[in-house]
JSON list of C-alpha atoms in Angstrom, two decimals:
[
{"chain": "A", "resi": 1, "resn": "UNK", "atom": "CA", "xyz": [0.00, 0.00, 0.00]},
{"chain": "A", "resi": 2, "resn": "UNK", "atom": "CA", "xyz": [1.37, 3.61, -0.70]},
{"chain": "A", "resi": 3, "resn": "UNK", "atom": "CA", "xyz": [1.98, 5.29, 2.52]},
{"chain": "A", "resi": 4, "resn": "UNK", "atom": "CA", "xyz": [0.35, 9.12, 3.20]},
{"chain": "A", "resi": 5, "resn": "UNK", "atom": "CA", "xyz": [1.75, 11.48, 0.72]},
{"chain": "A", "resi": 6, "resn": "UNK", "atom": "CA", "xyz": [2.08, 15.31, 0.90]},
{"chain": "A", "resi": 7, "resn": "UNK", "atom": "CA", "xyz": [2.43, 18.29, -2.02]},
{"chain": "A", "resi": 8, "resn": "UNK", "atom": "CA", "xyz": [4.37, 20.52, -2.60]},
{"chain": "A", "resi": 9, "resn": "UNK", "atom": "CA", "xyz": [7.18, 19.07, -0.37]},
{"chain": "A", "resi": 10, "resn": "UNK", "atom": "CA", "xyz": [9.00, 22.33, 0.16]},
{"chain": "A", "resi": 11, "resn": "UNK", "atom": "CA", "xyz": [7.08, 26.08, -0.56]},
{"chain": "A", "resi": 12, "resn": "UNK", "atom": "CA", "xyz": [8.28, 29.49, 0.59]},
{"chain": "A", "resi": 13, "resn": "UNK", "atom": "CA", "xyz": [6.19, 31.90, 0.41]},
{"chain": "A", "resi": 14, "resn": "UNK", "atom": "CA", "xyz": [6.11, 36.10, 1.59]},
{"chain": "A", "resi": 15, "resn": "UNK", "atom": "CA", "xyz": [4.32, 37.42, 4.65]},
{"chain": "A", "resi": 16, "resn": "UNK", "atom": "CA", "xyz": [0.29, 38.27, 4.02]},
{"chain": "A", "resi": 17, "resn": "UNK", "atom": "CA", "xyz": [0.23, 35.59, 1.03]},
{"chain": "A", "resi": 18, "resn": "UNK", "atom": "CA", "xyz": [-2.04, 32.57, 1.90]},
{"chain": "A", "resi": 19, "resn": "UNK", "atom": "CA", "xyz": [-1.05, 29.19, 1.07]},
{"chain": "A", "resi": 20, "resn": "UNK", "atom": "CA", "xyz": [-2.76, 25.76, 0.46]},
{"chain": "A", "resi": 21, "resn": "UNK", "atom": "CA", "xyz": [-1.08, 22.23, 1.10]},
{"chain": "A", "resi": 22, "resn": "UNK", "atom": "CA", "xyz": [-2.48, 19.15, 0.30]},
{"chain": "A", "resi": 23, "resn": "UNK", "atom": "CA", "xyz": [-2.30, 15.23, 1.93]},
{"chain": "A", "resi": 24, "resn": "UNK", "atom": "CA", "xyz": [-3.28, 11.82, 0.42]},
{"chain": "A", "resi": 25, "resn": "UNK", "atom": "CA", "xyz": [-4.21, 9.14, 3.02]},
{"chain": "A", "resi": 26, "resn": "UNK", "atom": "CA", "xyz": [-3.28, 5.81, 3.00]},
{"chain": "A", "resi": 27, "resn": "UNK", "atom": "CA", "xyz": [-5.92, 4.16, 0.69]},
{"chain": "A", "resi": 28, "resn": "UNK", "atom": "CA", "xyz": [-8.99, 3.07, 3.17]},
{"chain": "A", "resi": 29, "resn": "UNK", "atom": "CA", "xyz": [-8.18, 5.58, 5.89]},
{"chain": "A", "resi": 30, "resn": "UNK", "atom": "CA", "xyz": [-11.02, 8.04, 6.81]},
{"chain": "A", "resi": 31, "resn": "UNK", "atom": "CA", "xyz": [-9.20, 9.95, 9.33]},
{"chain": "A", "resi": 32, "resn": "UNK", "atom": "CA", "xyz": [-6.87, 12.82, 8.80]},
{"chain": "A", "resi": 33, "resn": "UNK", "atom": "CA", "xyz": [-4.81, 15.05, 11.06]},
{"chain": "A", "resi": 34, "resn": "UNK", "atom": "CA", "xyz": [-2.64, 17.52, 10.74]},
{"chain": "A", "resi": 35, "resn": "UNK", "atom": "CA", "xyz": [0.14, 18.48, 12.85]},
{"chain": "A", "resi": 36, "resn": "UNK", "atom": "CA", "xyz": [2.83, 21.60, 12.95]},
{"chain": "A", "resi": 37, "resn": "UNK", "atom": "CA", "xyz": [6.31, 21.24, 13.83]},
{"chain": "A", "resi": 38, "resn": "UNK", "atom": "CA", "xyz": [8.58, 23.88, 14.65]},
{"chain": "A", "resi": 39, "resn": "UNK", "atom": "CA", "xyz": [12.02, 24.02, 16.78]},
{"chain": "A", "resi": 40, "resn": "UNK", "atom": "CA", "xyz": [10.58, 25.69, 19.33]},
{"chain": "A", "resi": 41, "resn": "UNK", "atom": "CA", "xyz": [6.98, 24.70, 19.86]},
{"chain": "A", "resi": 42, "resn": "UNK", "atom": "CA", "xyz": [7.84, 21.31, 18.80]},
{"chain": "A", "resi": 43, "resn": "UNK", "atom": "CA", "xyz": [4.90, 18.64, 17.29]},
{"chain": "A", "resi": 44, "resn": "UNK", "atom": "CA", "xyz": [1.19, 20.35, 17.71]},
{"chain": "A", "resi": 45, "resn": "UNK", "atom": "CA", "xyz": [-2.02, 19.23, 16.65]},
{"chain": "A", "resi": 46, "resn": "UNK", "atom": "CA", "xyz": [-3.76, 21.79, 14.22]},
{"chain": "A", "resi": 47, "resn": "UNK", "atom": "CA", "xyz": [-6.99, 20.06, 13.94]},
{"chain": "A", "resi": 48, "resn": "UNK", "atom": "CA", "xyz": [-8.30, 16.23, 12.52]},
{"chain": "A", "resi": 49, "resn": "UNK", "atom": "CA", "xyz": [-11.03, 15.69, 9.94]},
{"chain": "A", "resi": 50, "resn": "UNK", "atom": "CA", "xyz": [-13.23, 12.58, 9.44]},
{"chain": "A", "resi": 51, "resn": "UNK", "atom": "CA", "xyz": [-15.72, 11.71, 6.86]},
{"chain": "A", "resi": 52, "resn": "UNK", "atom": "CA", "xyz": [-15.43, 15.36, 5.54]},
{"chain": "A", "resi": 53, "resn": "UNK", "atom": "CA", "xyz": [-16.03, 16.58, 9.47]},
{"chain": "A", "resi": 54, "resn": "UNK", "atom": "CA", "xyz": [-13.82, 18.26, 11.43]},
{"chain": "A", "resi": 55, "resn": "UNK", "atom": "CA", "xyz": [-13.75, 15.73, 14.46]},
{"chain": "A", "resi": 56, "resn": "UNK", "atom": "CA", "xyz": [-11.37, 17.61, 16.74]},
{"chain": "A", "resi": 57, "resn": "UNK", "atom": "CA", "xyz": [-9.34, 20.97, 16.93]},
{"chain": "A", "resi": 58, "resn": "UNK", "atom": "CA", "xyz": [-6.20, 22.12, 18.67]},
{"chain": "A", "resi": 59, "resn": "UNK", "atom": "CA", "xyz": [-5.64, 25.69, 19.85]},
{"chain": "A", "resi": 60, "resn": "UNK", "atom": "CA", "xyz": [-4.30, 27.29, 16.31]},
{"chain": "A", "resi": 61, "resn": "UNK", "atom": "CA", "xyz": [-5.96, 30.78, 14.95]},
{"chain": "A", "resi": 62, "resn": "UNK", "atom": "CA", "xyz": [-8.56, 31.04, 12.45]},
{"chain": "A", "resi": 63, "resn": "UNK", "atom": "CA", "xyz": [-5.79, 31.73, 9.93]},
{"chain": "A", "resi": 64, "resn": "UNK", "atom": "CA", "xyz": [-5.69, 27.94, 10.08]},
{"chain": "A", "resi": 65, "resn": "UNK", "atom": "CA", "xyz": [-8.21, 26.22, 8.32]},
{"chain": "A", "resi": 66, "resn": "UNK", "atom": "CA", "xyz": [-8.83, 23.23, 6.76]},
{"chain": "A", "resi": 67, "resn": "UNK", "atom": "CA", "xyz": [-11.20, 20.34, 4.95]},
{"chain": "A", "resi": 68, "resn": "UNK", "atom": "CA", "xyz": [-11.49, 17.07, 3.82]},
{"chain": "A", "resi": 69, "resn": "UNK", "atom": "CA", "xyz": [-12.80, 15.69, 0.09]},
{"chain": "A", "resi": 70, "resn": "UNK", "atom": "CA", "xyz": [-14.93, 12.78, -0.09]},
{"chain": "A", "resi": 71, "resn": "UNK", "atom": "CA", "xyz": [-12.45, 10.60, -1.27]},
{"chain": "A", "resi": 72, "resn": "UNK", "atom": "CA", "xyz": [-10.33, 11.42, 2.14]},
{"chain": "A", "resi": 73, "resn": "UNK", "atom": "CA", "xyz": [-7.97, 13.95, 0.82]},
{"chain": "A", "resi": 74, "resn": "UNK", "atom": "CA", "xyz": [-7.35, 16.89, 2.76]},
{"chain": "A", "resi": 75, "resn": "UNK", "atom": "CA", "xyz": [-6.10, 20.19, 2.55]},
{"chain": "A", "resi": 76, "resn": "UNK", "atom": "CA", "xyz": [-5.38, 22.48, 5.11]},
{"chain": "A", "resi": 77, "resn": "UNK", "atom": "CA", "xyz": [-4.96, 26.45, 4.21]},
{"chain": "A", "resi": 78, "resn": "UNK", "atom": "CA", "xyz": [-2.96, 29.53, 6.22]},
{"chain": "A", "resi": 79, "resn": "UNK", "atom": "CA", "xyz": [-3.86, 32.85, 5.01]},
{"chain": "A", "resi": 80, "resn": "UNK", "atom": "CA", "xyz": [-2.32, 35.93, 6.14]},
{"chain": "A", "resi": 81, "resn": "UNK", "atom": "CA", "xyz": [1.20, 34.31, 6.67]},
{"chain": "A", "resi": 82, "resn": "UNK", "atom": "CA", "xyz": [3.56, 35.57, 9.47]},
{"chain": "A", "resi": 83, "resn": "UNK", "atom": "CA", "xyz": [7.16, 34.42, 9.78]},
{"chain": "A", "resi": 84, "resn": "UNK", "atom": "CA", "xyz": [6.14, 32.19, 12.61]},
{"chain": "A", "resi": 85, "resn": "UNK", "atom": "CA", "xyz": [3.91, 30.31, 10.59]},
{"chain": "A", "resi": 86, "resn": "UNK", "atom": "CA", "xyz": [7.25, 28.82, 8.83]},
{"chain": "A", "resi": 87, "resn": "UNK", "atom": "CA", "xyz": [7.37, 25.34, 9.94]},
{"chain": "A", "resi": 88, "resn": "UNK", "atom": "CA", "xyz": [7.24, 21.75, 8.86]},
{"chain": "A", "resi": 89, "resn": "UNK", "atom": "CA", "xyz": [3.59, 20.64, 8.05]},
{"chain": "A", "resi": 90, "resn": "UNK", "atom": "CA", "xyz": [2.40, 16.73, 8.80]},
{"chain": "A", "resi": 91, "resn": "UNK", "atom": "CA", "xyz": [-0.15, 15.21, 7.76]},
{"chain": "A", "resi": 92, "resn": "UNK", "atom": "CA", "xyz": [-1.58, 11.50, 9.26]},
{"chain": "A", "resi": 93, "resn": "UNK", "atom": "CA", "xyz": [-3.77, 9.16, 8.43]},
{"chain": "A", "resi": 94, "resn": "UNK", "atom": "CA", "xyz": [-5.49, 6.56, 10.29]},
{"chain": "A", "resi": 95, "resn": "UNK", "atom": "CA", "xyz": [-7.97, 3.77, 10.10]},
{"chain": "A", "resi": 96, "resn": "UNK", "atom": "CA", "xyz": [-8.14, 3.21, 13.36]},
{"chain": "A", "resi": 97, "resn": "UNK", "atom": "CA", "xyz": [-7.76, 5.90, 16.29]},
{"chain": "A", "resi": 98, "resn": "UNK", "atom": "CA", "xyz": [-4.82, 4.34, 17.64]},
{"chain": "A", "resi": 99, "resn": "UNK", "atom": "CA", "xyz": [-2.43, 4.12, 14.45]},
{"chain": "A", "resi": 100, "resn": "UNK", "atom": "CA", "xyz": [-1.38, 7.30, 12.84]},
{"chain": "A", "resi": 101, "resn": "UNK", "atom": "CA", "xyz": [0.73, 7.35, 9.80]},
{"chain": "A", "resi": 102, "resn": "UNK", "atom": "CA", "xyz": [2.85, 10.67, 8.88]},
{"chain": "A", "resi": 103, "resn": "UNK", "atom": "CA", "xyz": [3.49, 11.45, 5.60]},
{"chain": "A", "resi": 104, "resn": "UNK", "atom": "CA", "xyz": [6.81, 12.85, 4.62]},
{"chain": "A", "resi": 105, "resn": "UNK", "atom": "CA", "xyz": [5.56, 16.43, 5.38]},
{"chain": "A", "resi": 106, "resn": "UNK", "atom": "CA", "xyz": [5.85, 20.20, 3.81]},
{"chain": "A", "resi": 107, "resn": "UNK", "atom": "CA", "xyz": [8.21, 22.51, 4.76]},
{"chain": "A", "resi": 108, "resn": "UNK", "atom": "CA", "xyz": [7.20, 26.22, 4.61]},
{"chain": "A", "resi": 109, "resn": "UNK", "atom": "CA", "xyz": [8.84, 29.06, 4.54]},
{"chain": "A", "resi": 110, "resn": "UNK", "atom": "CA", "xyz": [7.52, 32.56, 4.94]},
{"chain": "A", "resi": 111, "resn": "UNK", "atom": "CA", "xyz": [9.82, 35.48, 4.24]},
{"chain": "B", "resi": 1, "resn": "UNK", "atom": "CA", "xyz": [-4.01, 20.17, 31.06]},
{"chain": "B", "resi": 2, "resn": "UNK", "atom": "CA", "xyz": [-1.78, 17.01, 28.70]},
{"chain": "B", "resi": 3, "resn": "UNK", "atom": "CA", "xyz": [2.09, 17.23, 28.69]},
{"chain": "B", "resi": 4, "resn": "UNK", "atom": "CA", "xyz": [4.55, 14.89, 27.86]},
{"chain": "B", "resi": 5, "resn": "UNK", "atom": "CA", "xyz": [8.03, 15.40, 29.08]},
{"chain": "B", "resi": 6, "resn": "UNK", "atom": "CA", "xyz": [11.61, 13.64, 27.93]},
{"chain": "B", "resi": 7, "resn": "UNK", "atom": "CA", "xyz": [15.68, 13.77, 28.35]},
{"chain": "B", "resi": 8, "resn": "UNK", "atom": "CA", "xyz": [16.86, 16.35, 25.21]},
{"chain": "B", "resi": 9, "resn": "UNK", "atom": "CA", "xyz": [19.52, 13.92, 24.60]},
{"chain": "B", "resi": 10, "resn": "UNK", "atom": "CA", "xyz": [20.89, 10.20, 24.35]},
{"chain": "B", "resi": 11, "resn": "UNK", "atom": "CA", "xyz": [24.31, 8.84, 23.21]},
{"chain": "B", "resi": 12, "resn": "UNK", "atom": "CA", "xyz": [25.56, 5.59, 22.97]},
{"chain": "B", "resi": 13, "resn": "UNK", "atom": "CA", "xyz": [28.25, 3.57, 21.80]},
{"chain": "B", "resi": 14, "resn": "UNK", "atom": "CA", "xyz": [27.25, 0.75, 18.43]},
{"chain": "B", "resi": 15, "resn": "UNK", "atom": "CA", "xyz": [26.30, -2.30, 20.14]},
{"chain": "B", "resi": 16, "resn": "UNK", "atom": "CA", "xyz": [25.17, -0.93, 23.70]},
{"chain": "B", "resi": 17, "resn": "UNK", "atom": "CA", "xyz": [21.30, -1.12, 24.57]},
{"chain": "B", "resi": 18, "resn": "UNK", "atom": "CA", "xyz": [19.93, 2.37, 24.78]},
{"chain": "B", "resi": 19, "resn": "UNK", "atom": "CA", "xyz": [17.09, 3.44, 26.58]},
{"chain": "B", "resi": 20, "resn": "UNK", "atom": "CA", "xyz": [14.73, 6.70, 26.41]},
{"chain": "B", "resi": 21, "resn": "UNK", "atom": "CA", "xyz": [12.83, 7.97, 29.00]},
{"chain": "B", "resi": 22, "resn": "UNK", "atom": "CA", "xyz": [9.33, 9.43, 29.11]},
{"chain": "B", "resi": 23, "resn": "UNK", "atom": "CA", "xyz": [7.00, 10.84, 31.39]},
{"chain": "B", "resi": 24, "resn": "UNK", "atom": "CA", "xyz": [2.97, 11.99, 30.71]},
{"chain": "B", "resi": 25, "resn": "UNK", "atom": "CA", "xyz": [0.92, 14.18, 32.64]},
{"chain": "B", "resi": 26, "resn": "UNK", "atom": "CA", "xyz": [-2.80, 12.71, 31.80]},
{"chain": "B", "resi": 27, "resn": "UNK", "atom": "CA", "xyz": [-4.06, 9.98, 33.21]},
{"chain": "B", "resi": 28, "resn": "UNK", "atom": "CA", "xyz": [-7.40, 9.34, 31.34]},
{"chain": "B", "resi": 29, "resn": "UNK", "atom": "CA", "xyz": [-4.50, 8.28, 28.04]},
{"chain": "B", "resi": 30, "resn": "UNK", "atom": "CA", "xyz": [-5.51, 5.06, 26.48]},
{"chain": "B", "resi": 31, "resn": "UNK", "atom": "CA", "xyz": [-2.36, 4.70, 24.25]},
{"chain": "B", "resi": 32, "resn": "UNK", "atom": "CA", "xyz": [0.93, 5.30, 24.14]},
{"chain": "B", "resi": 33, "resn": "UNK", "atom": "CA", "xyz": [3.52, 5.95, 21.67]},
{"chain": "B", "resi": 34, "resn": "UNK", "atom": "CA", "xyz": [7.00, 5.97, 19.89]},
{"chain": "B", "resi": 35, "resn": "UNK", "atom": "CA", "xyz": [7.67, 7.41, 16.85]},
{"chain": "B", "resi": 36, "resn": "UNK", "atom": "CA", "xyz": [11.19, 8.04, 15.15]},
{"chain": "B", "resi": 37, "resn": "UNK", "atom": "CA", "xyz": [12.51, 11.50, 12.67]},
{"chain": "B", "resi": 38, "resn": "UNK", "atom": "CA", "xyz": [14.95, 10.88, 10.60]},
{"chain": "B", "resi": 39, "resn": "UNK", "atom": "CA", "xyz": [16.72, 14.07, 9.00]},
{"chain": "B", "resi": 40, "resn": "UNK", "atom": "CA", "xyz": [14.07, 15.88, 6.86]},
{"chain": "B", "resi": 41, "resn": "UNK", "atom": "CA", "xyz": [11.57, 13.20, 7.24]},
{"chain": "B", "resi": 42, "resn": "UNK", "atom": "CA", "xyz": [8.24, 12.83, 8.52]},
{"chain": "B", "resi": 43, "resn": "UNK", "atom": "CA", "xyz": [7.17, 10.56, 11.34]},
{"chain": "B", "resi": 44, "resn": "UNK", "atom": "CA", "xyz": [7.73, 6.57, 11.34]},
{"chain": "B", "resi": 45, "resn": "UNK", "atom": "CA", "xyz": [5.38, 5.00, 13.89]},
{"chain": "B", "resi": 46, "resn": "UNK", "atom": "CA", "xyz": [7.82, 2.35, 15.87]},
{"chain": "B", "resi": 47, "resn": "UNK", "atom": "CA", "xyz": [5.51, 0.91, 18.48]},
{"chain": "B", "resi": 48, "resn": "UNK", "atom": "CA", "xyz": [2.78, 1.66, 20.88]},
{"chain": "B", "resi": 49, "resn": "UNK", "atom": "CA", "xyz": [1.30, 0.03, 24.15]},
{"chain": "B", "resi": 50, "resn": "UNK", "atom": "CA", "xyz": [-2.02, -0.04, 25.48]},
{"chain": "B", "resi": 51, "resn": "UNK", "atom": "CA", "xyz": [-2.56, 1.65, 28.63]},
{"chain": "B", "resi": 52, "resn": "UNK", "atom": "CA", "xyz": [-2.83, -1.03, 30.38]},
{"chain": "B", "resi": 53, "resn": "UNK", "atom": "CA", "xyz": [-0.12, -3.23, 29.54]},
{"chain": "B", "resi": 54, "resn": "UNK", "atom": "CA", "xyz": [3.27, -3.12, 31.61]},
{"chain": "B", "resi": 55, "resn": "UNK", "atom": "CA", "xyz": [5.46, -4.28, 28.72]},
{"chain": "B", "resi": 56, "resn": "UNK", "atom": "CA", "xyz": [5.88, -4.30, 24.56]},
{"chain": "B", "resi": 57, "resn": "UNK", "atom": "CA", "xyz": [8.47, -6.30, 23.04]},
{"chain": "B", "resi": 58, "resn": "UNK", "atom": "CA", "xyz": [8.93, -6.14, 19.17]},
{"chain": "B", "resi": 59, "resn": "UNK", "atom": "CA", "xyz": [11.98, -7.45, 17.82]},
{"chain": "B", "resi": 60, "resn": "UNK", "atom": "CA", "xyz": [14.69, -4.94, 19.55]},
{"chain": "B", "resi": 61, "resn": "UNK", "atom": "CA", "xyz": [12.37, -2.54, 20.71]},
{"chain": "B", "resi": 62, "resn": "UNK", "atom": "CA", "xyz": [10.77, -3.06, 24.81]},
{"chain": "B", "resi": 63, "resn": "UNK", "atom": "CA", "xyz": [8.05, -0.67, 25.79]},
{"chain": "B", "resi": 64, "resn": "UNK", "atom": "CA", "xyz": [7.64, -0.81, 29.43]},
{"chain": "B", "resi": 65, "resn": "UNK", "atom": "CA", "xyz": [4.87, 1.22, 31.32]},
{"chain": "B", "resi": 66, "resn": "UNK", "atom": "CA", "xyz": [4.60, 2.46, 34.49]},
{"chain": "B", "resi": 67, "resn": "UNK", "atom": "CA", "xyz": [0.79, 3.85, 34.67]},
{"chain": "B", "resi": 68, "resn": "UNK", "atom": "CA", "xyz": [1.42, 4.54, 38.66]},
{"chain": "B", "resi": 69, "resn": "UNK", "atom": "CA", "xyz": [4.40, 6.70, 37.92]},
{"chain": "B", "resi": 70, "resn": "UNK", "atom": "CA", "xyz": [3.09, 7.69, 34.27]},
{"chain": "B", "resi": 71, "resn": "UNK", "atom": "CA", "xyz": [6.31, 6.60, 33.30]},
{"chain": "B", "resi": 72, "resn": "UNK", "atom": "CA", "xyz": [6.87, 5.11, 29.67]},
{"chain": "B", "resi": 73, "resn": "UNK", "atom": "CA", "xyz": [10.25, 4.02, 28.51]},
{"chain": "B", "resi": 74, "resn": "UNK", "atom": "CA", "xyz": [11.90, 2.90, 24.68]},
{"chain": "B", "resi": 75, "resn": "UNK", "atom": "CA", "xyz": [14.62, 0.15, 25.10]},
{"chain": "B", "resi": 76, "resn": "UNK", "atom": "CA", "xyz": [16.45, -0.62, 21.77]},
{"chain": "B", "resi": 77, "resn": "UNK", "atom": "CA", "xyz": [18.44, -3.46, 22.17]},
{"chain": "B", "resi": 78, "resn": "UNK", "atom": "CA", "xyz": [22.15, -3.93, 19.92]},
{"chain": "B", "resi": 79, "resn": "UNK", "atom": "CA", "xyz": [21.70, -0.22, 18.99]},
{"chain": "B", "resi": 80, "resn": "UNK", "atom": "CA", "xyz": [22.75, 0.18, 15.38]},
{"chain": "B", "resi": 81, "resn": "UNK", "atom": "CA", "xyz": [23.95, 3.59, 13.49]},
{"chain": "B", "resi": 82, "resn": "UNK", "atom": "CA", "xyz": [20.89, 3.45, 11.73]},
{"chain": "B", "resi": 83, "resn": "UNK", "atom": "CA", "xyz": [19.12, 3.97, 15.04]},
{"chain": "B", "resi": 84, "resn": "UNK", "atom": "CA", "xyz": [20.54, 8.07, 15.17]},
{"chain": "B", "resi": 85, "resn": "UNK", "atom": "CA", "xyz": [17.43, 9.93, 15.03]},
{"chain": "B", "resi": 86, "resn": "UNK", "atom": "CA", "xyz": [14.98, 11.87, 16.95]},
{"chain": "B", "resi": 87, "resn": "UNK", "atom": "CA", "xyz": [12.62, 9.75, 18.83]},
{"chain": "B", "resi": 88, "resn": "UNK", "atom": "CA", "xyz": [9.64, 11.35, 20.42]},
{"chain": "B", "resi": 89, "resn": "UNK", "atom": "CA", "xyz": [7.19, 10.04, 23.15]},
{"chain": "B", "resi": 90, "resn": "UNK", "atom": "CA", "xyz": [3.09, 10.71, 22.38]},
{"chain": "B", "resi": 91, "resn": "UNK", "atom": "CA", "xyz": [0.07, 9.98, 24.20]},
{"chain": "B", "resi": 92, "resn": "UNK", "atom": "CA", "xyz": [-3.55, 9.94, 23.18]},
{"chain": "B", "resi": 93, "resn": "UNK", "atom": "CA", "xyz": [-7.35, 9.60, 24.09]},
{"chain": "B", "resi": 94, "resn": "UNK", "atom": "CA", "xyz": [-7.30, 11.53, 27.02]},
{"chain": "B", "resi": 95, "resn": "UNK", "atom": "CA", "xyz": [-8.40, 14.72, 27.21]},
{"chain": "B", "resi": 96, "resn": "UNK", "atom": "CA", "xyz": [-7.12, 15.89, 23.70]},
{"chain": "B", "resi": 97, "resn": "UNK", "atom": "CA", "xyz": [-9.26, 13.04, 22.29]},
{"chain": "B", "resi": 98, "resn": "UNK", "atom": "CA", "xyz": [-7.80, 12.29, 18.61]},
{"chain": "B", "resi": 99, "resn": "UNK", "atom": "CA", "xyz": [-5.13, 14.27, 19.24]},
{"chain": "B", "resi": 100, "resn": "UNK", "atom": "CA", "xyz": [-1.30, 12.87, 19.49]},
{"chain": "B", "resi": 101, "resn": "UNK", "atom": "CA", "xyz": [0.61, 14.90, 22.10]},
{"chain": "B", "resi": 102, "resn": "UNK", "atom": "CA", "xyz": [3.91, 14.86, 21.86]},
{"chain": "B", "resi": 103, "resn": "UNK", "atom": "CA", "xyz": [7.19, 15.17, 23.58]},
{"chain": "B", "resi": 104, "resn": "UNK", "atom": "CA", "xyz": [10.09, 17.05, 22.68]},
{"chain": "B", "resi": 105, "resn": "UNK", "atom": "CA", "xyz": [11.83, 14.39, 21.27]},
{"chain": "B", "resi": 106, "resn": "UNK", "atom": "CA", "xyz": [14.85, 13.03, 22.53]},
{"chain": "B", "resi": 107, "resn": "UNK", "atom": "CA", "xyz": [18.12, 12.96, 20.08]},
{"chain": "B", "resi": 108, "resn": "UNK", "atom": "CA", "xyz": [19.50, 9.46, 20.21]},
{"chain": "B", "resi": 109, "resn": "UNK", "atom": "CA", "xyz": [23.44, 9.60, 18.58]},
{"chain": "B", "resi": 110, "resn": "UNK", "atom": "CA", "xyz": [25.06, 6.38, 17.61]},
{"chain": "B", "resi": 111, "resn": "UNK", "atom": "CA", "xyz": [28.93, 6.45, 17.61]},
{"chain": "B", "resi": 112, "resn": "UNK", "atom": "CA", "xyz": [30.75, 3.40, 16.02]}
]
């Protein structure tokens, strides 16, 4: 089975812009979350979608915003970018609540 | 509220057993996990333990869990280069729900 993939792997992008990334579950999994990881705030959980329903939602502004397609593909979307928004973007899949599965992740940066 | 707290940083020699060290603030946590970073890579899940289980074994890897002391710990037996990495301790299904919460990660180094 093809693990969870993520595009673009790598964007930069200038503050105020918005920007759109993108996450392909492993095939069967219904469950998505998404997770930010920076050096100094380390791994935090943005929010998790399921069946096209966000299920759950961690302490992130509205600039953070995100949905899930029918077939289980998400996206998740930052507009307004500030410089601390630069940070490496993972996305998870599960079938099951227990098992999470990372995909590769994006790495943003905001200049 | 949920935090997970480990050691910054681990080195061993090729061959040694190394072990990393956990602790987790919530109680109401029905699983508990390791995952491993590699350089510019995303998350590999390496094992997990029900909460309440005292001990994982998979191949080289023991999980042992203290739920008293909310103590988890990561053996890895015959510790190989290919171990160096970043290995953070997560919990879930307590009050964050879905949500993994994660540890700093600790940096394990491998010296031949």
């Amino acid at each position: 089975k093809a693990g969870v993939t993520q595009t673009p792997r790598y964007l930069i992008k200038t503050r105020g812009q918005q920007v759109t990334l993108s996450c392909s579950p492993i095939s069967g999994h219904r469950s998505v979350s998404w997770y930010q990881q920076t050096p100094g705030q380390g791994l935090q959980f943005l929010f998790e979608y399921f069946s096209e329903t966000q299920r759950n939602k961690g302490n992130f502004p509205g600039r953070f915003s995100g949905r899930q397609f029918s077939n289980s593909r998400s996206e998740m979307n930052v507009s307004t970018l500030e410089l601390g928004d630069s940070a490496l973007y993972l996305c998870a899949s599960s079938l099951l609540a227990n098992e999470q599965f990372f995909g590769p992740g994006t790495r943003l940066t905001v200049l | 509220g949920e935090d997970v707290e480990q050691s910054l940083f681990l080195s061993v020699r090729e061959g040694d057993s190394s072990v990393i060290n956990c602790t987790y603030t919530d109680s109401s946590s029905t699983y508990l996990y390791w995952y491993k970073q590699e350089p510019g890579a995303g998350l590999q899940l390496l094992t997990y333990i029900f909460s309440n289980m005292d001990m994982k074994q998979d191949q080289r890897l023991t999980v042992l869990l203290n739920k008293k002391d909310k103590h988890l710990s990561l053996r890895i037996a015959d510790t190989q280069t290919g171990d160096s990495a970043i290995y953070f301790c997560a919990e879930i299904g307590g009050q964050a729900g879905t949500a993994l919460i994660f540890g700093k990660g600790t940096t394990l180094s491998v010296s031949s």
